[in-house]
């Protein structure tokens, strides 16, 4: 229950009592010693995590932007579909299906590229195989979910198009 470093003077005194020529300096706990020994790996992992989060945010922003642009370009088509009786959920499903097929191609390409690049990052892994299926599945699921949310907003906006207003604008 005592702070281990508070015992440092007693340890130093005991060592000097046994052999006064033995130098005693930089007394550390085991936790501090391990922390310093893995600091570089911890920094690399934090940096990799930060860049991964940034890449995900950029990908989601890009997917959102492209989807919004595509949907705004198809406003007339969507208005005609709504005017002839298409249900809002059908329009939403159409947009999501088209955009998510592009996301599926991107995920498959990304998995293929990462399988090729596993040798670059294998030294950073601890107790995980470079081709761990759970990691690939988890990251793919995370990206597909984020992409689905990025596509959902423009698809939802497309459903709210008033056909009369949209057709008059053109």
mmCIF file of C-alpha atoms in Angstrom:
data_model
loop_
_atom_site.group_PDB
_atom_site.id
_atom_site.type_symbol
_atom_site.label_atom_id
_atom_site.label_comp_id
_atom_site.label_asym_id
_atom_site.label_seq_id
_atom_site.Cartn_x
_atom_site.Cartn_y
_atom_site.Cartn_z
ATOM 1 C CA UNK A 1 0.000 0.000 0.000
ATOM 2 C CA UNK A 2 3.041 2.250 0.218
ATOM 3 C CA UNK A 3 4.403 4.202 -2.746
ATOM 4 C CA UNK A 4 7.396 2.139 -3.921
ATOM 5 C CA UNK A 5 9.551 5.203 -4.565
ATOM 6 C CA UNK A 6 9.153 6.304 -0.944
ATOM 7 C CA UNK A 7 11.251 3.251 -0.038
ATOM 8 C CA UNK A 8 14.116 4.313 -2.342
ATOM 9 C CA UNK A 9 16.262 5.818 0.466
ATOM 10 C CA UNK A 10 15.909 2.603 2.490
ATOM 11 C CA UNK A 11 16.894 0.480 -0.531
ATOM 12 C CA UNK A 12 19.884 2.736 -1.229
ATOM 13 C CA UNK A 13 20.954 2.515 2.420
ATOM 14 C CA UNK A 14 20.613 -1.296 2.444
ATOM 15 C CA UNK A 15 22.695 -1.671 -0.746
ATOM 16 C CA UNK A 16 25.397 0.677 0.564
ATOM 17 C CA UNK A 17 25.387 -1.267 3.861
ATOM 18 C CA UNK A 18 26.238 -4.460 1.956
ATOM 19 C CA UNK A 19 28.758 -2.941 -0.492
ATOM 20 C CA UNK A 20 29.629 0.739 -0.183
ATOM 21 C CA UNK A 21 31.424 0.771 -3.550
ATOM 22 C CA UNK A 22 28.245 -0.211 -5.431
ATOM 23 C CA UNK A 23 26.595 2.870 -6.994
ATOM 24 C CA UNK A 24 22.839 3.225 -6.537
ATOM 25 C CA UNK A 25 21.078 5.722 -8.820
ATOM 26 C CA UNK A 26 17.873 6.110 -10.808
ATOM 27 C CA UNK A 27 15.699 3.876 -8.700
ATOM 28 C CA UNK A 28 12.537 3.119 -10.663
ATOM 29 C CA UNK A 29 9.478 0.974 -10.250
ATOM 30 C CA UNK A 30 8.899 -1.901 -12.624
ATOM 31 C CA UNK A 31 5.941 -0.013 -14.103
ATOM 32 C CA UNK A 32 8.147 2.991 -14.902
ATOM 33 C CA UNK A 33 10.820 0.772 -16.416
ATOM 34 C CA UNK A 34 8.342 -1.031 -18.658
ATOM 35 C CA UNK A 35 6.666 2.276 -19.557
ATOM 36 C CA UNK A 36 9.947 3.771 -20.725
ATOM 37 C CA UNK A 37 10.909 0.659 -22.655
ATOM 38 C CA UNK A 38 7.690 0.650 -24.707
ATOM 39 C CA UNK A 39 7.269 4.424 -25.040
ATOM 40 C CA UNK A 40 8.407 4.377 -28.653
ATOM 41 C CA UNK A 41 5.949 1.659 -29.644
ATOM 42 C CA UNK A 42 3.160 3.411 -27.727
ATOM 43 C CA UNK A 43 3.911 6.670 -29.571
ATOM 44 C CA UNK A 44 3.924 4.874 -32.920
ATOM 45 C CA UNK A 45 0.594 3.218 -32.142
ATOM 46 C CA UNK A 46 -0.958 6.523 -31.023
ATOM 47 C CA UNK A 47 0.292 8.253 -34.160
ATOM 48 C CA UNK A 48 -1.024 5.451 -36.353
ATOM 49 C CA UNK A 49 -4.382 5.627 -34.569
ATOM 50 C CA UNK A 50 -4.538 9.392 -35.030
ATOM 51 C CA UNK A 51 -3.771 9.152 -38.737
ATOM 52 C CA UNK A 52 -6.299 6.320 -39.090
ATOM 53 C CA UNK A 53 -9.013 8.432 -37.480
ATOM 54 C CA UNK A 54 -8.080 11.352 -39.718
ATOM 55 C CA UNK A 55 -8.209 9.113 -42.790
ATOM 56 C CA UNK A 56 -11.648 7.833 -41.775
ATOM 57 C CA UNK A 57 -12.916 11.394 -41.260
ATOM 58 C CA UNK A 58 -11.572 12.458 -44.664
ATOM 59 C CA UNK A 59 -13.096 9.402 -46.329
ATOM 60 C CA UNK A 60 -16.499 10.066 -44.741
ATOM 61 C CA UNK A 61 -16.344 13.739 -45.753
ATOM 62 C CA UNK A 62 -15.429 12.735 -49.298
ATOM 63 C CA UNK A 63 -18.195 10.154 -49.536
ATOM 64 C CA UNK A 64 -20.696 12.655 -48.181
ATOM 65 C CA UNK A 65 -19.561 15.320 -50.660
ATOM 66 C CA UNK A 66 -19.679 13.018 -53.669
ATOM 67 C CA UNK A 67 -23.053 11.596 -52.674
ATOM 68 C CA UNK A 68 -24.515 15.063 -52.111
ATOM 69 C CA UNK A 69 -23.189 16.190 -55.494
ATOM 70 C CA UNK A 70 -24.594 13.131 -57.290
ATOM 71 C CA UNK A 71 -27.971 13.490 -55.589
ATOM 72 C CA UNK A 72 -28.183 17.205 -56.381
ATOM 73 C CA UNK A 73 -27.416 16.407 -60.020
ATOM 74 C CA UNK A 74 -30.256 13.882 -60.070
ATOM 75 C CA UNK A 75 -32.851 16.189 -58.506
ATOM 76 C CA UNK A 76 -34.960 16.234 -61.675
ATOM 77 C CA UNK A 77 -34.907 12.440 -61.957
ATOM 78 C CA UNK A 78 -35.838 12.040 -58.300
ATOM 79 C CA UNK A 79 -38.652 14.581 -58.687
ATOM 80 C CA UNK A 80 -40.046 12.695 -61.682
ATOM 81 C CA UNK A 81 -39.872 9.403 -59.773
ATOM 82 C CA UNK A 82 -41.725 10.933 -56.826
ATOM 83 C CA UNK A 83 -44.280 12.538 -59.163
ATOM 84 C CA UNK A 84 -45.105 9.202 -60.794
ATOM 85 C CA UNK A 85 -45.602 7.535 -57.434
ATOM 86 C CA UNK A 86 -42.282 6.266 -56.102
ATOM 87 C CA UNK A 87 -42.308 5.890 -52.337
ATOM 88 C CA UNK A 88 -39.726 7.798 -50.279
ATOM 89 C CA UNK A 89 -38.154 4.600 -48.951
ATOM 90 C CA UNK A 90 -37.721 3.340 -52.544
ATOM 91 C CA UNK A 91 -35.867 6.514 -53.544
ATOM 92 C CA UNK A 92 -33.726 6.302 -50.447
ATOM 93 C CA UNK A 93 -32.971 2.630 -51.088
ATOM 94 C CA UNK A 94 -32.046 3.382 -54.719
ATOM 95 C CA UNK A 95 -29.537 6.058 -53.734
ATOM 96 C CA UNK A 96 -28.077 4.043 -50.868
ATOM 97 C CA UNK A 97 -27.740 0.923 -53.040
ATOM 98 C CA UNK A 98 -25.894 2.801 -55.774
ATOM 99 C CA UNK A 99 -23.543 4.596 -53.386
ATOM 100 C CA UNK A 100 -22.887 1.550 -51.210
ATOM 101 C CA UNK A 101 -21.930 -0.517 -54.262
ATOM 102 C CA UNK A 102 -19.119 1.986 -54.853
ATOM 103 C CA UNK A 103 -18.182 1.729 -51.167
ATOM 104 C CA UNK A 104 -18.080 -2.094 -51.446
ATOM 105 C CA UNK A 105 -15.666 -1.823 -54.373
ATOM 106 C CA UNK A 106 -13.541 0.576 -52.326
ATOM 107 C CA UNK A 107 -13.497 -1.732 -49.293
ATOM 108 C CA UNK A 108 -12.514 -4.728 -51.440
ATOM 109 C CA UNK A 109 -9.727 -2.696 -53.050
ATOM 110 C CA UNK A 110 -8.579 -1.483 -49.626
ATOM 111 C CA UNK A 111 -8.455 -5.001 -48.221
ATOM 112 C CA UNK A 112 -6.431 -6.147 -51.212
ATOM 113 C CA UNK A 113 -4.007 -3.240 -50.857
ATOM 114 C CA UNK A 114 -3.614 -3.769 -47.131
ATOM 115 C CA UNK A 115 -2.881 -7.460 -47.606
ATOM 116 C CA UNK A 116 -0.081 -6.432 -49.945
ATOM 117 C CA UNK A 117 1.250 -3.820 -47.482
ATOM 118 C CA UNK A 118 1.228 -6.040 -44.374
ATOM 119 C CA UNK A 119 5.022 -6.369 -44.366
ATOM 120 C CA UNK A 120 5.417 -2.640 -43.706
ATOM 121 C CA UNK A 121 3.469 -2.693 -40.445
ATOM 122 C CA UNK A 122 4.078 -6.191 -39.129
ATOM 123 C CA UNK A 123 6.810 -4.901 -36.769
ATOM 124 C CA UNK A 124 4.227 -2.701 -34.990
ATOM 125 C CA UNK A 125 1.905 -5.581 -34.162
ATOM 126 C CA UNK A 126 1.966 -7.429 -30.856
ATOM 127 C CA UNK A 127 0.200 -10.774 -30.518
ATOM 128 C CA UNK A 128 -1.823 -10.089 -33.688
ATOM 129 C CA UNK A 129 -1.207 -11.685 -37.056
ATOM 130 C CA UNK A 130 -0.711 -9.190 -39.895
ATOM 131 C CA UNK A 131 -3.638 -10.792 -41.718
ATOM 132 C CA UNK A 132 -5.972 -11.119 -38.718
ATOM 133 C CA UNK A 133 -9.494 -11.678 -40.085
ATOM 134 C CA UNK A 134 -11.153 -10.085 -37.041
ATOM 135 C CA UNK A 135 -9.198 -6.866 -37.586
ATOM 136 C CA UNK A 136 -9.992 -6.767 -41.290
ATOM 137 C CA UNK A 137 -13.653 -7.492 -40.589
ATOM 138 C CA UNK A 138 -13.894 -4.912 -37.814
ATOM 139 C CA UNK A 139 -12.240 -2.159 -39.830
ATOM 140 C CA UNK A 140 -14.352 -2.982 -42.882
ATOM 141 C CA UNK A 141 -17.510 -2.915 -40.784
ATOM 142 C CA UNK A 142 -16.493 0.418 -39.247
ATOM 143 C CA UNK A 143 -15.831 1.944 -42.653
ATOM 144 C CA UNK A 144 -19.028 0.594 -44.224
ATOM 145 C CA UNK A 145 -21.063 1.896 -41.275
ATOM 146 C CA UNK A 146 -19.434 5.332 -41.512
ATOM 147 C CA UNK A 147 -19.993 5.385 -45.282
ATOM 148 C CA UNK A 148 -23.620 4.364 -44.828
ATOM 149 C CA UNK A 149 -24.149 7.273 -42.451
ATOM 150 C CA UNK A 150 -22.391 9.621 -44.890
ATOM 151 C CA UNK A 151 -24.682 8.461 -47.716
ATOM 152 C CA UNK A 152 -27.821 8.501 -45.580
ATOM 153 C CA UNK A 153 -27.933 12.285 -45.125
ATOM 154 C CA UNK A 154 -28.029 13.163 -48.858
ATOM 155 C CA UNK A 155 -30.405 10.251 -49.518
ATOM 156 C CA UNK A 156 -32.720 11.524 -46.809
ATOM 157 C CA UNK A 157 -32.536 15.013 -48.267
ATOM 158 C CA UNK A 158 -33.405 13.639 -51.724
ATOM 159 C CA UNK A 159 -36.597 12.099 -50.372
ATOM 160 C CA UNK A 160 -37.793 15.536 -49.215
ATOM 161 C CA UNK A 161 -37.654 16.983 -52.734
ATOM 162 C CA UNK A 162 -40.900 18.648 -53.737
ATOM 163 C CA UNK A 163 -41.502 17.462 -57.317
ATOM 164 C CA UNK A 164 -43.336 20.606 -58.402
ATOM 165 C CA UNK A 165 -40.591 22.941 -57.178
ATOM 166 C CA UNK A 166 -37.799 20.764 -58.553
ATOM 167 C CA UNK A 167 -39.371 20.448 -62.002
ATOM 168 C CA UNK A 168 -40.080 24.198 -62.193
ATOM 169 C CA UNK A 169 -36.442 25.050 -61.424
ATOM 170 C CA UNK A 170 -35.198 23.169 -64.466
#
